[in-house]
Coordinates of N, CA and C in Angstrom, one line a residue:
Chain A
M7 N 0.9 -1.0 0.3 CA 0.2 -0.2 -0.4 C 0.7 1.1 -0.2
A8 N 0.4 2.1 -0.7 CA 1.2 3.3 -0.9 C 1.3 4.3 0.2
T9 N 2.1 4.7 0.8 CA 2.0 5.7 1.6 C 1.7 7.0 1.1
Q10 N 0.3 6.9 2.2 CA -0.2 8.2 2.2 C 0.0 9.6 3.3
I11 N -0.4 10.4 3.1 CA 0.0 11.8 4.0 C -1.9 12.4 4.1
L12 N -2.2 12.0 5.5 CA -3.4 12.2 6.0 C -3.3 14.2 6.0
P13 N -4.4 14.6 5.5 CA -4.4 16.3 5.6 C -3.3 16.9 7.4
L14 N -4.1 16.1 8.3 CA -3.8 16.7 8.9 C -2.5 16.6 10.1
E15 N -1.9 15.6 9.1 CA -0.4 15.4 9.3 C 0.1 16.2 8.5
L16 N -0.2 16.6 7.4 CA 0.5 17.5 6.6 C 0.4 19.0 7.9
I17 N -0.5 19.4 8.6 CA -0.5 20.7 9.1 C 0.4 20.2 10.6
D18 N 0.0 19.2 11.1 CA 0.9 19.0 11.6 C 2.7 18.9 11.8
R19 N 3.2 19.0 10.6 CA 4.5 19.0 10.1 C 4.9 20.5 10.0
C20 N 3.9 21.7 9.8 CA 4.1 22.3 9.6 C 3.8 23.5 11.0
I21 N 3.9 23.1 12.1 CA 3.9 23.5 13.5 C 5.4 24.2 13.8
G22 N 5.6 25.6 14.1 CA 7.1 26.1 14.2 C 7.1 26.9 13.1
S23 N 6.7 26.6 12.0 CA 6.7 27.2 10.7 C 5.8 28.0 10.3
H24 N 6.2 28.9 8.9 CA 5.3 30.1 8.6 C 4.2 29.5 8.0
I25 N 2.8 29.9 8.0 CA 1.6 29.3 7.4 C 0.5 30.5 6.5
W26 N -0.1 30.2 5.9 CA -1.1 31.3 5.3 C -2.4 30.6 5.3
V27 N -3.4 31.3 6.3 CA -4.6 30.6 6.1 C -5.5 31.7 5.4
I28 N -6.5 31.0 4.8 CA -7.7 31.8 4.0 C -8.8 31.4 4.5
M29 N -9.5 32.3 4.8 CA -10.9 32.1 5.9 C -12.2 31.7 4.3
K30 N -13.3 31.2 5.0 CA -14.4 31.5 4.0 C -15.0 32.7 3.8
S31 N -15.0 33.7 4.4 CA -14.9 35.1 4.2 C -13.9 35.8 3.6
D32 N -13.9 37.3 3.6 CA -12.8 37.4 2.8 C -11.4 38.0 3.7
R33 N -11.6 37.0 4.7 CA -10.1 37.2 5.3 C -9.0 36.4 5.2
E34 N -7.8 37.0 5.4 CA -6.5 35.9 5.5 C -6.0 36.2 6.6
F35 N -5.0 35.1 7.0 CA -3.9 35.5 8.2 C -2.7 34.6 7.6
T36 N -1.7 35.3 8.1 CA -0.3 34.6 8.2 C 0.7 34.9 9.7
G37 N 1.1 33.7 9.8 CA 1.8 33.9 10.8 C 2.3 32.7 11.2
T38 N 3.2 32.1 12.3 CA 3.8 31.0 12.8 C 3.0 30.3 13.3
L39 N 2.5 28.8 13.3 CA 1.7 27.8 13.6 C 2.3 27.4 15.0
L40 N 1.7 27.7 16.2 CA 2.0 27.4 17.3 C 1.5 25.9 17.8
G41 N 0.0 25.6 17.0 CA -0.6 24.5 17.6 C -2.0 24.3 16.6
F42 N -2.9 23.2 16.8 CA -4.1 23.3 16.4 C -4.6 21.9 16.7
D43 N -6.3 22.0 16.5 CA -6.6 20.3 17.6 C -7.8 20.2 16.4
D44 N -8.6 18.5 16.9 CA -9.3 18.1 15.6 C -9.9 18.8 14.7
F45 N -10.6 20.0 15.5 CA -11.8 21.1 14.8 C -10.7 21.8 14.0
V46 N -9.4 21.8 13.9 CA -8.1 22.5 13.3 C -8.5 24.1 13.3
N47 N -8.7 24.3 14.7 CA -8.9 25.3 15.5 C -7.4 25.6 15.6
M48 N -6.9 26.9 15.4 CA -5.3 27.4 15.2 C -5.1 28.6 16.1
V49 N -3.8 28.2 16.8 CA -2.7 29.4 17.2 C -1.6 29.4 16.2
L50 N -1.7 31.0 16.4 CA -0.9 31.3 15.2 C -0.1 32.6 16.2
E51 N 1.4 32.8 15.8 CA 1.9 33.7 16.3 C 2.4 35.1 15.5
D52 N 3.2 36.1 15.8 CA 3.3 37.1 14.8 C 2.2 37.2 14.1
V53 N 1.1 37.5 13.9 CA 0.0 37.2 12.6 C -0.4 38.5 11.8
T54 N -0.3 38.4 10.8 CA -0.7 39.3 10.0 C -1.9 39.3 9.5
E55 N -3.4 40.0 9.6 CA -4.5 39.4 9.2 C -4.6 40.8 8.1
Y56 N -5.1 40.1 6.6 CA -5.5 40.6 5.7 C -7.3 40.7 5.4
E57 N -7.6 41.9 5.5 CA -8.8 41.9 4.8 C -9.5 43.0 3.5
T58 N -10.1 41.9 3.0 CA -10.4 42.2 1.6 C -11.7 43.4 1.5
T59 N -11.6 44.7 1.2 CA -13.0 45.7 1.3 C -12.8 46.0 -0.5
P60 N -14.2 46.7 -0.6 CA -14.3 47.4 -1.5 C -13.2 48.6 -1.8
Q61 N -12.4 49.0 -0.5 CA -11.3 49.9 -0.5 C -10.1 49.7 -1.2
G62 N -10.0 48.1 -0.7 CA -8.2 47.6 -0.9 C -8.1 46.6 0.2
R63 N -6.9 46.3 0.5 CA -6.8 45.4 1.7 C -6.3 46.3 2.5
K64 N -7.1 45.7 4.0 CA -6.4 46.1 5.1 C -5.6 45.0 5.7
K65 N -4.4 45.9 6.3 CA -3.5 44.9 7.3 C -3.5 45.3 8.5
T66 N -3.7 44.2 9.7 CA -3.6 44.6 11.0 C -2.2 43.4 11.5
Q67 N -2.0 43.7 12.3 CA -0.7 43.1 13.1 C -1.3 42.8 14.4
L68 N -1.4 41.3 15.1 CA -1.8 40.9 16.2 C -1.0 40.1 16.6
A69 N -0.9 39.9 18.0 CA 0.3 39.4 18.4 C -0.6 37.5 18.8
Q70 N -0.2 36.7 19.6 CA -1.2 35.6 19.3 C -2.1 35.3 19.2
T71 N -3.0 34.6 18.5 CA -4.2 34.6 18.2 C -4.6 33.2 17.7
L72 N -5.9 33.0 18.1 CA -6.8 31.4 18.1 C -7.5 31.9 17.1
L73 N -7.3 31.2 15.9 CA -8.9 31.2 14.7 C -9.8 30.0 15.1
N74 N -10.6 30.4 14.6 CA -11.7 29.0 14.9 C -12.2 28.2 13.8
G75 N -12.0 27.2 14.0 CA -11.7 26.4 12.8 C -13.1 26.2 12.0
N76 N -13.9 26.2 12.3 CA -15.3 26.8 11.5 C -15.1 27.7 10.4
N77 N -14.1 28.6 10.8 CA -14.0 29.6 9.3 C -13.0 29.4 8.4
I78 N -12.2 28.4 8.7 CA -11.1 28.3 8.1 C -11.4 27.6 6.5
C79 N -10.9 27.4 5.4 CA -11.3 27.5 4.6 C -9.8 26.5 3.6
M80 N -8.6 27.3 3.7 CA -7.5 26.8 2.9 C -6.6 27.3 4.0
L81 N -5.1 26.2 3.9 CA -4.1 26.2 4.6 C -2.9 26.3 3.3
I82 N -2.3 27.1 3.3 CA -1.0 27.1 2.5 C 0.3 27.2 3.1
P83 N 0.9 25.8 3.8 CA 2.2 25.7 4.6 C 3.7 26.5 3.7
G84 N 4.4 26.9 4.3 CA 5.6 27.5 4.3 C 5.1 29.3 3.5
S85 N 3.9 29.5 3.3 CA 4.1 31.0 2.2 C 3.8 31.8 3.5
A86 N 4.5 32.9 3.1 CA 4.2 33.7 3.8 C 3.1 35.1 3.5
G87 N 2.3 34.5 2.3 CA 1.3 35.3 2.6 C 1.0 36.0 1.0
P88 N -0.2 36.6 0.9 CA -0.5 37.0 -0.2 C 0.2 38.4 -1.1
D89 N 1.7 39.3 0.1 CA 1.9 39.8 0.1 C 3.5 39.5 -0.9
S90 N 3.7 37.9 -0.7 CA 5.0 37.2 -1.3 C 4.7 36.6 -2.7
Chain B
M4 N 1.1 18.8 23.4 CA 2.1 20.1 22.8 C 1.1 21.2 23.2
S5 N 2.2 22.4 23.7 CA 1.9 23.5 24.3 C 1.1 24.5 23.4
G6 N 1.8 24.4 22.2 CA 0.6 25.7 21.4 C -0.7 25.5 21.3
S7 N -1.4 24.1 21.6 CA -2.8 23.9 21.4 C -3.7 24.9 21.6
P8 N -4.9 25.1 20.6 CA -6.1 25.8 20.9 C -6.5 25.8 22.6
T9 N -6.8 24.6 23.0 CA -6.9 25.0 24.7 C -5.8 25.2 25.7
D10 N -4.6 25.0 25.2 CA -3.5 25.5 26.3 C -3.7 27.1 26.2
F11 N -3.5 27.3 24.6 CA -3.9 29.2 24.6 C -5.2 29.4 25.2
L12 N -6.2 28.9 25.4 CA -7.1 29.1 25.7 C -7.2 29.5 27.5
K13 N -6.3 28.3 27.9 CA -6.3 28.4 29.6 C -5.5 29.7 29.6
G14 N -4.2 29.9 28.9 CA -3.5 30.7 29.3 C -4.1 32.4 29.2
V15 N -5.2 32.5 28.5 CA -5.5 34.2 28.8 C -6.9 34.0 29.4
V16 N -7.1 33.5 30.1 CA -8.1 33.5 30.9 C -7.6 34.7 31.8
G17 N -8.4 35.9 32.0 CA -8.2 36.7 32.9 C -7.2 38.0 32.5
K18 N -7.1 37.7 31.0 CA -6.2 38.6 30.5 C -7.2 39.5 29.8
R19 N -6.7 40.6 29.1 CA -7.3 41.4 28.2 C -7.4 40.7 26.6
V20 N -8.3 40.9 26.0 CA -8.4 39.7 24.6 C -9.6 40.9 23.9
I21 N -9.0 40.5 22.2 CA -10.1 40.6 21.4 C -10.8 39.5 20.9
V22 N -12.1 39.7 20.8 CA -13.0 38.7 20.1 C -13.5 39.1 19.1
R23 N -13.0 38.3 17.8 CA -13.5 39.2 16.6 C -14.4 38.4 15.7
L24 N -15.8 38.7 15.6 CA -16.7 37.6 15.3 C -16.9 37.6 13.7
T25 N -17.2 36.9 12.9 CA -17.3 36.5 11.5 C -17.5 37.8 10.7
S26 N -18.6 38.3 11.5 CA -19.1 39.7 10.7 C -18.3 40.7 11.0
G27 N -17.0 40.8 11.8 CA -16.1 41.6 11.7 C -16.4 42.8 13.1
V28 N -17.1 42.4 14.0 CA -17.0 43.2 14.8 C -16.4 42.4 16.0
D29 N -15.6 43.7 17.0 CA -15.1 43.4 17.8 C -15.7 43.6 19.3
Y30 N -15.4 42.6 20.2 CA -15.5 42.8 21.3 C -14.3 42.8 22.3
R31 N -14.1 43.4 23.2 CA -12.4 43.8 23.8 C -13.1 43.8 25.3
G32 N -12.3 43.0 26.0 CA -12.3 42.9 27.4 C -11.7 42.2 28.2
I33 N -11.7 41.5 28.9 CA -11.0 40.6 30.3 C -12.1 39.7 30.1
L34 N -11.2 38.4 29.7 CA -11.7 37.1 29.5 C -12.0 36.4 30.8
S35 N -13.7 36.4 31.2 CA -13.4 36.0 32.6 C -13.9 34.4 32.2
C36 N -14.2 33.7 31.6 CA -14.3 32.2 31.6 C -14.7 32.0 29.9
L37 N -14.6 30.5 29.8 CA -15.2 29.9 28.2 C -15.4 28.6 28.8
D38 N -16.3 27.8 27.6 CA -16.8 26.2 27.6 C -15.9 25.8 26.2
G39 N -16.5 24.5 26.2 CA -16.1 23.9 25.4 C -16.4 24.2 24.0
Y40 N -17.8 24.8 23.9 CA -18.4 25.6 22.5 C -17.8 26.8 22.6
M41 N -16.7 27.4 22.8 CA -16.3 28.8 22.8 C -17.5 29.6 23.3
N42 N -18.5 29.4 23.9 CA -19.1 30.2 24.6 C -18.1 31.2 25.2
I43 N -18.2 32.5 25.8 CA -17.3 33.3 25.8 C -17.8 34.5 27.1
A44 N -17.6 34.6 28.6 CA -18.1 35.6 28.9 C -16.9 36.6 29.2
L45 N -17.0 37.6 29.2 CA -16.1 39.3 29.1 C -16.4 40.0 29.7
E46 N -15.8 41.1 30.7 CA -15.8 41.8 31.5 C -15.2 42.7 31.0
Q47 N -16.2 44.3 31.9 CA -15.6 45.5 30.7 C -15.2 45.1 29.6
T48 N -16.7 44.8 29.0 CA -16.5 44.8 27.4 C -16.8 45.8 26.6
E49 N -16.0 46.3 25.3 CA -16.1 47.3 24.6 C -16.5 46.5 23.2
E50 N -17.6 47.0 22.4 CA -18.0 46.6 21.3 C -17.4 47.5 20.1
H51 N -16.4 47.2 19.2 CA -16.1 48.0 18.3 C -16.2 47.4 16.6
V52 N -17.1 48.5 16.3 CA -17.2 48.3 15.1 C -16.6 49.8 14.0
N53 N -15.7 48.9 12.9 CA -14.7 50.0 12.1 C -13.9 50.5 12.9
G54 N -13.6 50.0 14.3 CA -12.5 50.9 15.3 C -12.9 51.7 15.8
I55 N -14.3 52.2 15.8 CA -15.2 52.8 16.7 C -16.0 52.4 17.6
V56 N -15.9 52.8 19.2 CA -16.7 52.0 20.2 C -18.5 52.3 20.1
T57 N -18.9 51.4 20.0 CA -20.4 51.1 19.6 C -21.5 51.0 20.8
N58 N -20.6 50.4 21.9 CA -21.5 49.7 23.2 C -20.8 49.5 24.4
R59 N -21.3 49.4 25.3 CA -20.3 49.4 26.5 C -21.2 48.0 27.5
Y60 N -20.8 47.0 28.1 CA -21.4 46.0 28.9 C -20.1 46.1 30.0
G61 N -20.7 45.8 31.0 CA -19.9 45.8 32.5 C -19.7 43.8 32.2
D62 N -20.6 42.8 31.8 CA -20.4 42.0 31.2 C -21.2 41.6 30.1
A63 N -20.7 40.1 29.2 CA -21.1 39.8 28.1 C -20.8 38.5 28.1
F64 N -22.3 37.8 27.7 CA -21.9 36.4 27.2 C -21.8 36.7 25.7
I65 N -20.9 35.6 25.1 CA -20.8 35.7 23.5 C -21.2 34.3 23.3
R66 N -22.4 34.1 22.7 CA -22.4 32.9 21.9 C -21.3 32.1 21.2
G67 N -21.2 31.0 21.2 CA -20.0 30.4 20.9 C -19.7 30.1 19.1
N68 N -20.7 30.2 18.6 CA -20.7 29.7 16.6 C -20.8 31.1 16.4
N69 N -20.6 32.4 17.2 CA -20.2 33.8 16.5 C -18.5 33.7 16.2
G70 N -18.1 33.2 17.1 CA -16.7 33.7 17.4 C -15.8 33.3 15.9
G71 N -15.0 34.2 15.6 CA -14.4 34.1 14.2 C -12.7 33.8 15.2
Y72 N -12.0 34.8 15.6 CA -11.0 34.4 16.2 C -10.9 35.1 17.4
R73 N -9.7 35.2 18.1 CA -9.6 35.7 19.3 C -7.9 36.2 19.6
S74 N -7.6 37.3 20.0 CA -6.2 37.2 20.3 C -5.5 38.0 21.5
R75 N -4.8 37.9 22.1 CA -4.0 38.6 23.3 C -3.4 39.7 23.0
R76 N -4.0 40.8 23.9 CA -3.3 42.2 23.9 C -2.2 42.2 24.8
Chain C
M28 N -7.6 30.0 39.3 CA -8.5 31.3 38.6 C -9.5 31.9 39.4
D29 N -9.3 33.2 38.8 CA -10.1 33.9 39.7 C -11.6 34.3 39.4
P30 N -12.1 33.7 40.1 CA -13.9 34.1 39.3 C -14.4 35.3 39.9
S31 N -13.3 36.2 40.3 CA -13.9 37.6 40.3 C -14.7 38.1 41.2
S32 N -15.0 37.5 42.4 CA -16.4 37.6 43.2 C -17.3 37.7 42.9
T33 N -17.8 37.6 41.8 CA -18.9 36.9 41.0 C -19.8 35.6 41.0
G34 N -18.4 35.2 41.1 CA -19.0 33.5 41.3 C -18.9 32.8 39.7
I35 N -19.0 33.4 38.7 CA -18.6 33.1 37.3 C -17.4 32.1 37.3
Q36 N -17.9 30.7 36.8 CA -16.9 30.0 36.4 C -16.8 29.6 35.1
E37 N -18.2 29.7 34.4 CA -18.0 29.2 33.0 C -19.1 30.0 32.1
P38 N -19.3 30.5 31.4 CA -19.8 31.5 30.3 C -21.5 31.2 31.2
F39 N -22.4 29.9 31.1 CA -23.5 29.9 31.5 C -23.9 30.5 33.0
D40 N -23.2 30.5 33.8 CA -22.9 31.1 34.8 C -23.5 32.9 34.9
L41 N -23.2 33.4 33.8 CA -23.4 34.9 33.6 C -25.0 34.8 33.3
I42 N -25.0 34.2 32.8 CA -26.7 33.9 32.3 C -27.8 33.4 33.1
R43 N -26.9 32.4 34.0 CA -28.0 31.8 35.4 C -27.8 33.3 36.3
L44 N -27.1 33.8 36.3 CA -27.5 35.1 37.6 C -27.9 36.3 36.8
S45 N -28.3 36.3 35.9 CA -29.0 37.7 34.8 C -30.6 36.8 35.1
L46 N -31.0 35.5 35.4 CA -32.6 35.5 35.7 C -33.1 36.4 36.2
S47 N -34.7 36.6 35.6 CA -35.3 37.4 36.2 C -35.2 38.5 36.3
E48 N -34.1 39.0 35.5 CA -33.5 40.5 35.3 C -33.7 41.0 34.4
R49 N -33.8 42.3 33.8 CA -34.0 43.1 32.4 C -32.0 42.4 31.8
V50 N -32.6 42.0 30.7 CA -31.5 41.6 29.6 C -31.3 42.1 28.8
F51 N -29.9 42.6 28.1 CA -29.9 43.1 26.5 C -29.4 41.9 25.5
V52 N -30.1 41.8 24.5 CA -29.8 40.7 23.8 C -29.4 41.3 22.5
K53 N -28.2 40.8 21.5 CA -27.9 41.0 20.5 C -28.3 40.0 19.3
L54 N -28.9 39.9 18.5 CA -29.2 39.0 17.2 C -28.7 39.6 15.8
R55 N -28.4 38.4 15.5 CA -28.3 38.6 14.0 C -29.3 38.9 13.1
G56 N -28.9 39.8 12.1 CA -29.8 41.0 11.3 C -29.7 42.1 11.9
D57 N -29.0 42.6 12.7 CA -28.9 43.9 13.3 C -30.4 44.4 14.3
R58 N -30.5 43.3 15.3 CA -31.8 43.2 15.7 C -31.1 43.0 16.9
E59 N -31.9 44.2 18.1 CA -31.6 44.1 19.6 C -32.7 43.4 20.4
L60 N -32.6 42.9 21.6 CA -34.0 42.9 22.4 C -33.6 43.2 24.0
T61 N -34.5 44.1 24.2 CA -34.5 44.3 25.8 C -35.5 43.2 26.5
G62 N -35.6 42.9 27.8 CA -36.4 41.9 28.3 C -36.3 41.2 29.5
I63 N -37.3 41.0 30.4 CA -37.1 40.1 31.7 C -36.4 38.4 31.1
L64 N -35.5 38.1 31.4 CA -35.1 36.5 31.2 C -35.4 35.8 32.2
H65 N -36.9 34.8 31.5 CA -37.2 33.9 32.5 C -36.3 32.6 32.2
A66 N -36.2 32.2 31.5 CA -35.3 30.7 30.9 C -34.6 30.8 29.9
Y67 N -33.5 29.8 30.2 CA -32.8 29.5 29.0 C -32.1 27.9 28.8
D68 N -31.6 27.5 27.6 CA -31.1 26.5 27.6 C -29.6 26.4 27.1
G69 N -29.2 25.6 26.9 CA -27.5 25.3 26.1 C -27.6 25.5 25.0
H70 N -28.5 25.4 24.0 CA -28.3 26.5 22.7 C -29.1 28.2 23.0
M71 N -28.7 28.8 24.3 CA -29.1 29.9 24.0 C -30.4 30.2 23.9
N72 N -31.4 29.4 23.6 CA -33.1 29.6 23.5 C -33.1 30.5 24.2
L73 N -33.9 31.4 24.5 CA -34.6 32.2 25.6 C -35.9 32.5 25.6
I74 N -36.6 32.4 26.7 CA -37.8 33.0 26.9 C -37.8 34.4 27.4
L75 N -38.0 35.5 26.9 CA -38.2 36.9 27.4 C -39.5 37.4 27.6
S76 N -39.8 38.2 28.7 CA -41.2 39.0 29.0 C -40.8 40.1 29.1
D77 N -41.9 41.2 28.7 CA -42.1 42.5 28.7 C -40.7 42.6 27.6
A78 N -40.5 42.3 26.9 CA -39.4 42.5 25.3 C -40.1 44.0 24.6
E79 N -38.8 44.4 24.5 CA -38.5 45.1 23.4 C -37.6 45.2 22.6
E80 N -38.3 44.8 21.1 CA -37.0 44.4 19.7 C -36.6 45.8 19.0
T81 N -35.9 46.4 18.8 CA -35.4 47.1 18.0 C -34.6 47.0 16.7
I82 N -35.0 47.0 15.7 CA -34.4 46.6 14.5 C -33.7 47.7 13.8
M83 N -32.6 48.1 12.9 CA -31.9 48.8 12.5 C -32.1 48.6 11.3
I84 N -32.4 49.4 10.0 CA -32.9 49.2 8.8 C -31.7 50.3 8.2
V85 N -30.9 49.7 7.5 CA -30.0 50.6 6.8 C -30.2 50.8 5.3
D86 N -30.5 51.7 4.9 CA -30.5 52.3 3.0 C -29.1 52.8 2.6
P87 N -28.8 52.2 2.4 CA -27.2 52.4 1.6 C -27.4 53.5 0.6
V88 N -26.6 54.9 0.8 CA -26.5 55.8 -0.4 C -25.6 55.2 -1.6
D89 N -26.2 55.4 -2.9 CA -25.3 54.7 -3.7 C -23.9 55.6 -3.6
G90 N -22.3 54.4 -4.2 CA -21.3 54.6 -4.1 C -21.0 55.2 -2.9
N91 N -21.4 54.7 -1.5 CA -21.0 54.8 -0.4 C -20.4 54.0 0.7
F92 N -19.8 53.5 0.7 CA -19.5 52.2 1.4 C -19.5 52.3 2.6
E93 N -19.6 53.4 3.5 CA -19.3 53.6 4.6 C -20.4 54.2 5.2
G94 N -21.2 53.4 5.0 CA -22.6 53.3 5.8 C -23.4 54.9 5.8
Q95 N -22.9 56.0 5.2 CA -23.6 56.9 5.4 C -25.1 57.1 5.2
G96 N -25.7 55.6 4.9 CA -27.0 56.2 4.5 C -27.9 55.9 5.5
T97 N -29.7 56.3 5.1 CA -30.2 56.8 6.1 C -30.3 55.7 7.2
V98 N -30.3 55.5 8.7 CA -31.0 54.3 9.2 C -32.1 54.4 9.8
K99 N -33.0 53.4 9.2 CA -34.1 53.1 10.0 C -34.1 52.3 11.6
V100 N -35.0 53.1 12.2 CA -34.9 52.4 13.3 C -36.2 52.1 14.1
A101 N -37.0 50.6 14.0 CA -38.1 50.0 14.1 C -38.2 49.4 15.6
K102 N -39.4 49.4 16.4 CA -39.2 49.4 17.4 C -40.8 48.7 17.5
R103 N -40.7 47.2 18.5 CA -42.1 46.8 18.9 C -41.9 46.2 20.4
K104 N -42.8 46.1 20.5 CA -42.9 45.5 21.7 C -43.8 44.1 22.1
M105 N -43.5 43.2 22.5 CA -44.1 41.9 23.3 C -44.2 41.5 24.5
E106 N -45.5 40.9 24.7 CA -45.6 40.6 26.3 C -44.3 39.2 26.7
M107 N -44.4 38.6 25.7 CA -44.1 37.4 26.2 C -43.4 36.7 24.8
L108 N -42.0 36.6 25.1 CA -41.2 35.8 23.8 C -40.5 34.5 23.6
F109 N -39.9 33.7 22.6 CA -39.2 32.6 22.6 C -38.2 33.1 21.2
V110 N -36.6 33.0 22.2 CA -36.0 33.3 20.8 C -35.0 32.2 21.0
R111 N -35.3 31.9 19.3 CA -34.2 30.5 19.1 C -32.9 31.3 19.1
G112 N -32.0 29.9 19.8 CA -30.6 30.5 20.2 C -29.6 30.1 19.0
D113 N -29.7 30.2 18.0 CA -29.0 30.6 17.1 C -28.6 31.5 16.1
G114 N -29.7 32.4 16.4 CA -29.6 34.2 16.2 C -28.7 34.3 17.1
V115 N -28.5 34.2 18.5 CA -28.2 35.1 19.5 C -26.5 35.2 19.2
I116 N -26.1 36.5 19.5 CA -24.8 36.9 19.3 C -24.0 37.3 20.7
L117 N -24.9 38.0 21.4 CA -24.4 38.4 22.8 C -25.7 38.7 23.7
V118 N -25.2 38.2 25.2 CA -26.0 38.5 25.9 C -25.5 39.0 27.0
S119 N -26.4 40.5 27.4 CA -25.9 41.4 28.4 C -26.4 41.7 29.8
P120 N -26.3 41.8 30.9 CA -26.9 42.3 32.2 C -26.9 43.4 32.1
P121 N -27.6 44.5 31.4 CA -27.2 46.0 31.0 C -27.6 46.8 32.3
S122 N -28.3 46.0 33.6 CA -28.1 47.0 34.7 C -26.5 47.1 35.6
R123 N -25.4 46.3 34.9 CA -24.4 46.4 35.7 C -23.4 47.4 34.9
T124 N -23.8 47.6 33.8 CA -23.0 48.4 33.0 C -23.1 50.0 33.3

C-alpha cells in the first residue's frame, strides 16, 4: 500500500513554521503556527490579518491569535502570504 | 503540545482579549471564562465596529458559534 | 483562576445570574432585544417577557460604502417571547454597566 499523508499530518509538520490561512470570508491570516486541534482551530503567533474590502486590502498586526476552525477554508504551508 | 488551542485559551483567562466575530465586529474586554463550545464571558466589554466604540457592557456572554478568532493584547 | 467575586466559572453562569433580570440581547440581522429573562437552555434559546425589539434598517446611499445612508430604527413590544438560540450573538445584563 502506498504511503499516504493525511491532511492533518501535513498541518502537524507545519508547526513552528510560517503558514497562510484563507478563511471562508474575505479574510486571510499569516503567521507562525503554534498548534491546532481536531477541529483545526489554530493558534498562530506574529500574525498579519488581511481583510479584503471594496476600498482595498487592510492589514492588521496581531500577537498570539486563536482562529476558529469553523471559518477556515484553506491552509498554505510555508507561504508568507498574499504579499509574497 | 503546548501551543494547542486549549492551552492557548487556558493561558488567556483573566487577560485582556479581542474577540472578533465573523461579521467583523470586535468585542474587547477581560476574558472571565469560556467553555467547550467557545461560549465566552467577558468583563468590561467594549463593542467596536470599524474601530469605533459602539457599546459598552459590564458583563457580556458571547455565543460560541459567532466567534471568529481572538487574540491576546 | 479568579472567579472575580461574582462566582462566574463558566459562561452560562453569567446567564444564570441574570435570571429574572432585564437583559440586553444582540441578534443576527441587526436586531436587539431587551426583556426580563425567564428561562434559557444550552442552545441559548431564551424566554423573555416585557420585551422590546429594536431593528436597524440601513438604506445605503449609492457609491458610499461607509454606511452614511439613512438608518431607520423600528421598535416593537412583546409581552412574552421565545428566542431561538442560533440567532443570539451576545447577552448582557445592562443593569451592571
